[in-house]
Structure formats: structure tokens, C-alpha cells
Amino acid sequence: MCKVKRMLSYLLLISIPALISSDFITTESEHHKSDYVNSLPNVPNLAGRTIKKRSTEEHGKKPQRDLQIYSMKIESKVTSRFAHTVVISRVVNRANVSKEAFFEMELPKTAFITNFSMSLDGTTYVGAVKEKETAQRQYQQAVSRGQTAGLVKVSGRKMEKFQVSVNIGPTKKVTFELTYEELLKRNLGKYEMHIRVKPQQLVKHFEIDVRIFEPQGIAFLNVDAKFLTNNLTSIVKQTLTDTKAHISFKPTLEQQRKCPDCHETILDGDFIIKYDVNRDLSAGSVQIVNGYFVHHFAPANLSRIPKNVIFVIDHSGSMRGTKMRQTNEALVKILDDLDTKDHFAIIIFDHSFKTWRSSIFQATPDNVTEAKTFVQTISARGGTNINDPMLEAVKRLDQAYKEKLLPERSVSMIILLTDGDPNEGESNPTKIQKNVKNAVNDKYNVYCLGFGYDVKFSFLEKMALENSGVARRIYEDSDAPLQLQGFFDEVANPLLLDIEFQYPESAISGLTKSSYGQLYGGSEIVMAGKILDNNIELLRAEVFAQTANENLTLQTEVKVSEAENITQQQQYIFGDFTERLWAYLTIQQLLEKRISAETNEKKNVTDRILELSLKYSFVTPLTSMVVTKPEENENDTFVADKPSDDDEPLQEFQTSFGHQSKHSSRKTKVLSTRLQTLARPVHSAQQHFHSRLSPLAPPGVGGFVSSPGMAFRTQGRLQDIFDMPIYGPGLPIYATDIPIYATGLPIYATGLPIYATDIPIYASVGSSIYGLVDSDPHFIISINDHSDAICFNIDGKPGAILNVVTDPSPGFVINGQLIGEKKIETNKKINTYFGKFGIGNEKAGVKVEVSTQTITVFHGEDKIIFPWSATAYLARESFSISIVKEKNLTLTMGDDATFVIVLHRVWKNHPLHRDFLGFYTLDSHRLSNRTHGLIGQFYREVNAEIYNIRPGLDQGKPDATMIVKGHKLRVTRGYQKDYRLDPQRGTNIPCWFVHYNGKGFIDGIPTDYVVTSLFDSLYS
């Protein structure tokens, strides 16, 4: 039973788009009523937490650890470079008063958070991903009250931090859990995973566990960390086979100590895993899971292609001193690294520009020596004119090609380095971008390096992306020359030109970027897409490119069934990783496209990013995360915006007691993090969840979600959406953005009249078995190896509980409870729908109760409540749940089965209809032959003989005789719409209707499937 509590919501507007690293800090404070905002020490990535006690005790004594991290585990599964990381930190309050624990973590900028939760007093408060605009409205309300606090900020070069807090009662415990995903990027011949470890206290149970599965085979594996002394190196356990790697790090308390009598921890730094995969000169590696594929391409044994580089270097007054010295130092080293077949030129600029020589020259030893002498004389002065030297660089390349001074097969690039915004000549950034784009005209690559934070990075980023390049910030630090050299190393060795990937057009959709100008040595190209044709046996991929000497064509053919079997057998797989990788890659590429898109295109791109972000619960620049937690004090809502690349990190300073502090002024917090606090009392978790539920449809419009409810046999996970209105009897039915589960093809409902109460639902069964029930309630089962279908209705009484699936082997059960309409008229048929489902797995120790209001998960002693009004994701070892707000949930029971429950929202003032649920089976191949139930009995192949087709009682609906399961039945022909191929009119799908509640088709009679409670089995 829920205790009555107040609730506190955190809106974290964070976008974390390839490096794994994040830190946790849990600090504690006495729980006083105060407007003081605590900020925490700087900690990095996934592995750290610090507990610091704010105390009035005399300094010099060792502070007692009232708040103690007693367990911390970072678990990552990497499959085909896609990393899924879960971080769990458990904290206990050993004091006799309440303490506020602050949880702070660092994340890589290239990762997407997919879940964050806090568990306290047996209840888990799950983060929900929602549209950022919603949070921004709350932010503006907070601004009007002058309330602020800092949750998110830039942290160093590759990290962002966010912080939440929770009040812990005496002797109570709290568990923080974070999940995020990222694609590891190959750089200079290796993949790197960084887990920053900085707990700042001894942790009784500390563990890092990383499992890697690479079907291409792992070429090498290295693990390193600066804090790994000789005695710690030996406890890093590495297991490496051909395709798998397992890294485990579990230091004991004694091994964590800096010295035998010390209470300080030695764990402080980055835990780094580096590896690469086996490669040859081939079309690459293709993995397929559930209808989605990912294609990795980085062939070996290729000769480098010459490059032509024009360096455009800022030497304005702001570069004076260290920056100019470091730039000259780096440029000298870069010139030394040029190949003799390369060509180069140097342009330096302040308020005007100056060139080394009048043209572009080959990188002969003499030319390089002369250029180095020139570079060493560059000094800083004047203003910043970016437009003119950039146009001059393009002119130099154009002239060199015209005079045939450059190799025909070569890569030409312009590398701009500047530390400030333009203030001389053409100073309008938009006009400069336009001028450069028109001059380059897709002929050359433009790379922009921003030195420090005085330059507006978004200006450089757009100019680079519009010209097939990238932008990179160079941080003002002692290693700035190494940063510059490191970037140049990435583009120093072109291997291929004009790369194009081709797949069977009719079989593929949703393909990510498939054409690239260059492939550089040490990098990799990754593509992903959906397989439309579920009957395809071979997926062919062709790669066309130019090498240094010839045109190159590479091909590969992948047997779909074999590829899926290989991948699905691996314990390192996390769910449908290819699908989530596809979504991740699509969003990342769309975010880049959005930067340079025109107004109309930008809106479409933005809408698509938002749609995918919400569907897959990714925290991106367009979404925010809401974390709800109990609080005794006034309710607050923290709104934290994701920092942009133009934001400068907050500076930390040392307090008088030698501790790092970030207690900057409130003004600083407002400017740097834009985080606000709102008050809104809510009396319980249940009430809070209900209060956030809102009708899907506007006033006066019915909301009937995914009425057509079709599901088709596919080897892939079924999950495209309706996105047009549909209509029901008497009232229009609102169905925008309705999830429906199909072959990976988009399905659309149209403006044609569709009668909700008469719509049967299609499902297929057989070798890959899917089944569903929806609406009044309608069942459809495919027969004869999916060449035909049978549909039937079940009439029941409101309140009755029907068994849908029972498998006694693992103790698996799915039951649905019927509800009726609001008004029941005498002597008229009672229309019933499923209003609640119970899913239980005795073997996994989990029960899930799904109603039209909430989703409640019972796992062990935990009780977790989700509202339908929020997108959320929960993963445990034996099951996972993914919720798309106000649409559907996907429940995966390990490797055994996957189901979807669709929420149908009806206008709340409708005189008759209520909200109801639909049930879909996506995968059931691991359930036993003893599986039964209204749908479960059809998880085995169904064959039927249909003959004697004749005119029926209704014109256009013929009758026939069907022999099935030894019974001879009269069936009537009807049709259902398939909107995959024709979103406007749909395609008719034939269905034979079995009368009298499926009599003769289902085993027994409908009342045989009635059970007494939501989790009872047919066999109990």
C-alpha cells in the first residue's frame, strides 16, 4: 500500500549523444528547509560516486560517513560496437536523522540516456522521456518566481554532468539506476570505451563488468587505467575468445585503499577498454536481428590516396601568447607528417590575409622545410577576417585543378583554425557560411577547428557540415598541440573516394546515410536499416568506391536466417540491439542535418528526431527526462537544459578546507544551466501519476488507438505507427501517432470510414508465431502457413477474466479482464473490451499488471509503478519493459517471448465507450508445446481445409465450409485493411469468420478460459 507522500519532479533536459564515461557523486546534507542549492564535486563518468557530508563538526577529524555507498556496479554489453550500459549505485543513510543524497554523474556527449530511476522504500520512481517544450513551459513558470538550481552543465571535453537528489530517512536505502546507449566510434584503428572511476570513498561492493560480442572476431583487447597499480592490475580479469571478450574489475575494500591504514580510495581516473575487430578487403560485416540490419565497413589492405590541404590559420591579436605558440608547434609537426605525394598551402589571416607562396605545392622535403620556417615566424596581431581567406583557399584549389597540378584521384580539404568570431571584412556569420558553401560547391571538405571558447562553435559547425566536414573544439590546455595533431591524424590517410552502398531497393527501408565522400584510415562507416521483405532469404550489400588506382566493387551476401541465429544465441545481446542502433544512428545523422537544414526541411527533420527520441526513450536535444521522487518538503520541479557546445564549463575552485566546490553564485547558475524550481504538491505517487494522464484526443473527439490492430508475420520486431486519423461509428476516432505492430513497414490509418466495433484484428501463427486480440474483443489467427486467416469474437460479461496464454513449463500466464460500456441497455448485446491484463512469469519472479491508468511491476520485493503518460524503460536480468507514452508497452521475458499491449484512449466524455487495451504477440518461439489459452493454443501451426464456397446471407460476403481440428464449420468471408502499401485507401486482407464465439475452432467453449484472478493459470 502506497504511503502518502509529496512528490518532487526533476525535468532533466539533457541530450547525450561514443564514448562511455560518467561519474556519480552522492553527497549528503542535513535536511533543512533552506533555499541553499548544493553543488557537488567534479566527478567523471560511469563509475564514480562521491559522498561528502556537510557537517558542523570541527575540521581535522575524519567525518563520519552517514551516507554511504555500499554497492556500485557498472555493467556494459557491447554488441557490434553498440554499447548498452547500466549503472547501479546503492546508498544507505546510517544516521538517525534524514539526509539528502545528491546523485551526480558525468556522461559522454555522444551517448543517449534511455532510463534513470530511483528506488526508495520499496517503490521505484522511473524517469520519463518527454518533449522538451513541455518542460520549458514549466521552466518559464519557475523563472517568474525567481527560483533556480543547477543540474546540468558542460564538464570537460567530452562529458556533461547532471545531478539529482533525494531525501533519505534514518537507516533507509536508495538505489540509483542509469541506463544509456551509444555507438562506439572507430578512431585511429581502435574503439575506446571510457569508464571514469571516482567514487571518492571506499565502496564495499564495487564492480565493473563489460561483455563484448563482435561477430567479425576481436583482433586485440587492451585494458588500462592510471590508478591501476601493480596490485590492482592483477585483479582486472580478461577473458578473450574469437568473438567474445569479458572484462571484470572487482577490487576489495583493502585493494581500494591508498595505504593499509588509509580511508581514502585509490580509484580515481579513467578505466579504458580498447579493442578492434578482424578485417580484410571485403564489403564488411552485416548483422541482422528482428528485421533490422547493421552494416560495418572498414576494409583492410588499401593504399592511401594523396591529399591536398590548405591550412587557413588565424593569427589575430586574440591568438597572442600561448595559443599562437601552440598552433605553430602543432603545424610544424603536421607538416613533417605530410606524405611526399600530398600537396599543401598555408594562408594566415588577421584583418586581411597573407599566403605562403602563391599557389599550392607538393610536400617535398624542401617545400616542407621552407613552410616550417614560415610557420615559426607567424605572430599574432589585428582583427579577425574569416570570409576572405576561406574564399582564397577555395580559389587556390580551383586554380590548381584547372592547371592540372593535383592528382586526379586525390582528396582536397581546407582546415580552418580560429579562436574568435569574425569582426573584420564580412562579419555576418550567416553570409560567410553562404559564401563558403557557394564557393566550395560540394567539391572539397571543410574542417573547422575552434580554439577555446571565444569563438561561437555553432557558426563553425554549420560551415563544416554544409561542406562535408566536421567541426572540433580545441581546448586551451597544455596538450593543445596534441589535440591539433590528433585531429589531423584522423584525416591524414584517405583510403577510398566516393563510397556508395546499395541494397535491394524493394527489400529495404529507413536506410541511414549510404553515400560518403571519403573513408579515412583507422575509421569506419556504419549503416543500418529495416528489412521490408520478411520472406527474403539473402540480403545483398554492394559497395562501390574509388581507390588510389582503380574503381572498386565489393559484394557480400548474408543469409538472413543464419545471421539472426548467430546473433540471437549470444548472451551478450541486449534486446533488439540492431533496431536501437538504427534509431540511434538515424537520430545522430538527423541532428547533424538539422544544423544546416533550411526552414521547411528543418521542421520535418525536427519532427522526425522528436518522434524517434520519444519512441525509443532517448534523451536528445529535443527531449527531457522527468524523474519523480518522494519528498517531505514543498514540491519542486527542476528543469535542466542540455548545454550547447558553445557553453563553457563551470570553473571549480578550492575551498578553504581543501575540498573542491562548485557553489557558484545563483546568478552564475542561472546563466550556465538555466535550471528552475517549481512548486506543485502531489499527495501520492499514484495520485501524481494519475494527475499527469491526459486524454489523447481533444474535447469532442474520440480517441481509439490502433483500431485496425493488424500484426503480420515477420522475423523482425513489429513497431511502426499509424499517423493519420481514423473514424469510428457515429464519432470521429482520434488516432494520431498510434503505435501498431507490423512488418517493419509503416502502416497508416486513413480518412476512410472504419467502424471500430466491427474491426477484426489480424495475427499470424506458425514457425514464427504472433497472435493478438483487440477491440470487442476480436481474435484473428493465420492458417495454412499464413496463406489465409481466421477471425472470431468472444462475447463475455464485464468483470470476467479470460486466459489468453498459459505455459505451465515456466509458470507463464497472461490473463485479460473484460470491461463493458458505460451504459448497458436491457435486452441488447453487451459490448466488452479488455480493460486490464495480468502477465506473470513464475520462473522469473515477475508479475505485470496493466490497466488503462497505470502499469505496475512486481519483482521480488519491489513494486514499480509507471504512468501511461510518460515514456519509460525498465530492464532487469529476466525481463524488460519499454513504454511509449499514451501508446503501448513492449514486454520481453528474457529469450522466451515478447508481447505488446496497446492503449486505446477514448474521449473521456464519450457517453458509451471507455479506454481499453489490445494485446499483441511478437515472439513466442521459446514457449513450450503445452502452451494453451485463447491465443496460446494457436502458437502451434494451424491448418484448415476450406471448400464449398457459396453465396452467404450478406451480399458480398460468401459462406464456406471449413474443416479444422476435426470439426466442420460454416464460415463467412470478410475483409480487413492493410495500410502498409497504400496509406490512403489500404489493402483488403481476407478473413474467414467463425461464428458462435469461435465454436469448433477454439478448444472447448469460451467459459473454459475463465479464471478467478488476474494471475491464475488455466491449470491452477
JSON list of C-alpha atoms in Angstrom, two decimals, residues 119-198:
[
{"chain": "A", "resi": 119, "resn": "SER", "atom": "CA", "xyz": [14.20, 3.17, -5.69]},
{"chain": "A", "resi": 120, "resn": "LEU", "atom": "CA", "xyz": [13.23, 4.11, -2.16]},
{"chain": "A", "resi": 121, "resn": "ASP", "atom": "CA", "xyz": [11.09, 2.35, 0.45]},
{"chain": "A", "resi": 122, "resn": "GLY", "atom": "CA", "xyz": [10.22, -0.46, -1.95]},
{"chain": "A", "resi": 123, "resn": "THR", "atom": "CA", "xyz": [8.97, 1.87, -4.67]},
{"chain": "A", "resi": 124, "resn": "THR", "atom": "CA", "xyz": [10.83, 2.72, -7.86]},
{"chain": "A", "resi": 125, "resn": "TYR", "atom": "CA", "xyz": [10.44, 6.18, -9.37]},
{"chain": "A", "resi": 126, "resn": "VAL", "atom": "CA", "xyz": [11.20, 5.90, -13.05]},
{"chain": "A", "resi": 127, "resn": "GLY", "atom": "CA", "xyz": [12.39, 8.70, -15.30]},
{"chain": "A", "resi": 128, "resn": "ALA", "atom": "CA", "xyz": [10.20, 9.51, -18.26]},
{"chain": "A", "resi": 129, "resn": "VAL", "atom": "CA", "xyz": [11.37, 10.98, -21.54]},
{"chain": "A", "resi": 130, "resn": "LYS", "atom": "CA", "xyz": [9.13, 13.77, -22.79]},
{"chain": "A", "resi": 131, "resn": "GLU", "atom": "CA", "xyz": [9.17, 16.63, -25.25]},
{"chain": "A", "resi": 132, "resn": "LYS", "atom": "CA", "xyz": [11.41, 19.48, -24.18]},
{"chain": "A", "resi": 133, "resn": "GLU", "atom": "CA", "xyz": [8.81, 22.17, -24.90]},
{"chain": "A", "resi": 134, "resn": "THR", "atom": "CA", "xyz": [6.62, 20.79, -22.14]},
{"chain": "A", "resi": 135, "resn": "ALA", "atom": "CA", "xyz": [9.45, 21.16, -19.65]},
{"chain": "A", "resi": 136, "resn": "GLN", "atom": "CA", "xyz": [10.30, 24.59, -20.96]},
{"chain": "A", "resi": 137, "resn": "ARG", "atom": "CA", "xyz": [6.84, 25.85, -20.07]},
{"chain": "A", "resi": 138, "resn": "GLN", "atom": "CA", "xyz": [7.48, 24.77, -16.50]},
{"chain": "A", "resi": 139, "resn": "TYR", "atom": "CA", "xyz": [10.88, 26.40, -16.70]},
{"chain": "A", "resi": 140, "resn": "GLN", "atom": "CA", "xyz": [9.33, 29.73, -17.65]},
{"chain": "A", "resi": 141, "resn": "GLN", "atom": "CA", "xyz": [6.93, 29.49, -14.71]},
{"chain": "A", "resi": 142, "resn": "ALA", "atom": "CA", "xyz": [9.89, 28.96, -12.44]},
{"chain": "A", "resi": 143, "resn": "VAL", "atom": "CA", "xyz": [11.71, 31.94, -13.90]},
{"chain": "A", "resi": 144, "resn": "SER", "atom": "CA", "xyz": [8.77, 34.14, -13.00]},
{"chain": "A", "resi": 145, "resn": "ARG", "atom": "CA", "xyz": [9.22, 33.06, -9.37]},
{"chain": "A", "resi": 146, "resn": "GLY", "atom": "CA", "xyz": [12.97, 33.64, -9.43]},
{"chain": "A", "resi": 147, "resn": "GLN", "atom": "CA", "xyz": [13.73, 30.05, -8.43]},
{"chain": "A", "resi": 148, "resn": "THR", "atom": "CA", "xyz": [16.90, 28.42, -9.72]},
{"chain": "A", "resi": 149, "resn": "ALA", "atom": "CA", "xyz": [19.21, 25.47, -9.18]},
{"chain": "A", "resi": 150, "resn": "GLY", "atom": "CA", "xyz": [21.95, 23.91, -11.28]},
{"chain": "A", "resi": 151, "resn": "LEU", "atom": "CA", "xyz": [21.61, 20.38, -12.54]},
{"chain": "A", "resi": 152, "resn": "VAL", "atom": "CA", "xyz": [23.28, 20.14, -15.93]},
{"chain": "A", "resi": 153, "resn": "LYS", "atom": "CA", "xyz": [26.46, 21.68, -17.26]},
{"chain": "A", "resi": 154, "resn": "VAL", "atom": "CA", "xyz": [29.35, 21.06, -19.60]},
{"chain": "A", "resi": 155, "resn": "SER", "atom": "CA", "xyz": [32.06, 19.01, -17.99]},
{"chain": "A", "resi": 156, "resn": "GLY", "atom": "CA", "xyz": [35.42, 18.97, -19.70]},
{"chain": "A", "resi": 157, "resn": "ARG", "atom": "CA", "xyz": [35.93, 17.98, -23.30]},
{"chain": "A", "resi": 158, "resn": "LYS", "atom": "CA", "xyz": [33.65, 15.01, -23.79]},
{"chain": "A", "resi": 159, "resn": "MET", "atom": "CA", "xyz": [31.37, 14.99, -20.77]},
{"chain": "A", "resi": 160, "resn": "GLU", "atom": "CA", "xyz": [28.20, 16.52, -19.45]},
{"chain": "A", "resi": 161, "resn": "LYS", "atom": "CA", "xyz": [27.04, 16.26, -15.85]},
{"chain": "A", "resi": 162, "resn": "PHE", "atom": "CA", "xyz": [23.66, 16.19, -14.29]},
{"chain": "A", "resi": 163, "resn": "GLN", "atom": "CA", "xyz": [22.61, 15.89, -10.68]},
{"chain": "A", "resi": 164, "resn": "VAL", "atom": "CA", "xyz": [19.51, 14.84, -8.78]},
{"chain": "A", "resi": 165, "resn": "SER", "atom": "CA", "xyz": [18.91, 14.44, -5.08]},
{"chain": "A", "resi": 166, "resn": "VAL", "atom": "CA", "xyz": [16.64, 12.54, -2.77]},
{"chain": "A", "resi": 167, "resn": "ASN", "atom": "CA", "xyz": [15.90, 12.80, 0.94]},
{"chain": "A", "resi": 168, "resn": "ILE", "atom": "CA", "xyz": [16.69, 9.52, 2.73]},
{"chain": "A", "resi": 169, "resn": "GLY", "atom": "CA", "xyz": [15.15, 8.78, 6.09]},
{"chain": "A", "resi": 170, "resn": "PRO", "atom": "CA", "xyz": [17.12, 7.30, 9.02]},
{"chain": "A", "resi": 171, "resn": "THR", "atom": "CA", "xyz": [18.53, 3.83, 8.22]},
{"chain": "A", "resi": 172, "resn": "LYS", "atom": "CA", "xyz": [16.86, 3.92, 4.81]},
{"chain": "A", "resi": 173, "resn": "LYS", "atom": "CA", "xyz": [18.41, 2.98, 1.48]},
{"chain": "A", "resi": 174, "resn": "VAL", "atom": "CA", "xyz": [18.13, 4.38, -2.03]},
{"chain": "A", "resi": 175, "resn": "THR", "atom": "CA", "xyz": [19.14, 2.82, -5.33]},
{"chain": "A", "resi": 176, "resn": "PHE", "atom": "CA", "xyz": [20.02, 4.94, -8.34]},
{"chain": "A", "resi": 177, "resn": "GLU", "atom": "CA", "xyz": [19.95, 3.27, -11.74]},
{"chain": "A", "resi": 178, "resn": "LEU", "atom": "CA", "xyz": [21.04, 4.80, -15.01]},
{"chain": "A", "resi": 179, "resn": "THR", "atom": "CA", "xyz": [20.90, 3.28, -18.49]},
{"chain": "A", "resi": 180, "resn": "TYR", "atom": "CA", "xyz": [22.38, 4.79, -21.61]},
{"chain": "A", "resi": 181, "resn": "GLU", "atom": "CA", "xyz": [23.39, 3.67, -25.08]},
{"chain": "A", "resi": 182, "resn": "GLU", "atom": "CA", "xyz": [25.98, 4.72, -27.61]},
{"chain": "A", "resi": 183, "resn": "LEU", "atom": "CA", "xyz": [27.73, 3.62, -30.75]},
{"chain": "A", "resi": 184, "resn": "LEU", "atom": "CA", "xyz": [31.47, 3.26, -30.20]},
{"chain": "A", "resi": 185, "resn": "LYS", "atom": "CA", "xyz": [33.27, 5.17, -32.93]},
{"chain": "A", "resi": 186, "resn": "ARG", "atom": "CA", "xyz": [36.40, 3.74, -34.51]},
{"chain": "A", "resi": 187, "resn": "ASN", "atom": "CA", "xyz": [39.21, 6.25, -34.32]},
{"chain": "A", "resi": 188, "resn": "LEU", "atom": "CA", "xyz": [42.81, 5.71, -35.41]},
{"chain": "A", "resi": 189, "resn": "GLY", "atom": "CA", "xyz": [42.29, 1.97, -35.69]},
{"chain": "A", "resi": 190, "resn": "LYS", "atom": "CA", "xyz": [40.56, 1.21, -32.41]},
{"chain": "A", "resi": 191, "resn": "TYR", "atom": "CA", "xyz": [37.37, 1.53, -30.40]},
{"chain": "A", "resi": 192, "resn": "GLU", "atom": "CA", "xyz": [37.60, 3.04, -26.94]},
{"chain": "A", "resi": 193, "resn": "MET", "atom": "CA", "xyz": [35.25, 2.74, -24.02]},
{"chain": "A", "resi": 194, "resn": "HIS", "atom": "CA", "xyz": [35.94, 5.10, -21.13]},
{"chain": "A", "resi": 195, "resn": "ILE", "atom": "CA", "xyz": [34.52, 4.48, -17.68]},
{"chain": "A", "resi": 196, "resn": "ARG", "atom": "CA", "xyz": [35.64, 7.19, -15.35]},
{"chain": "A", "resi": 197, "resn": "VAL", "atom": "CA", "xyz": [36.06, 5.93, -11.80]},
{"chain": "A", "resi": 198, "resn": "LYS", "atom": "CA", "xyz": [35.96, 8.41, -8.97]}
]
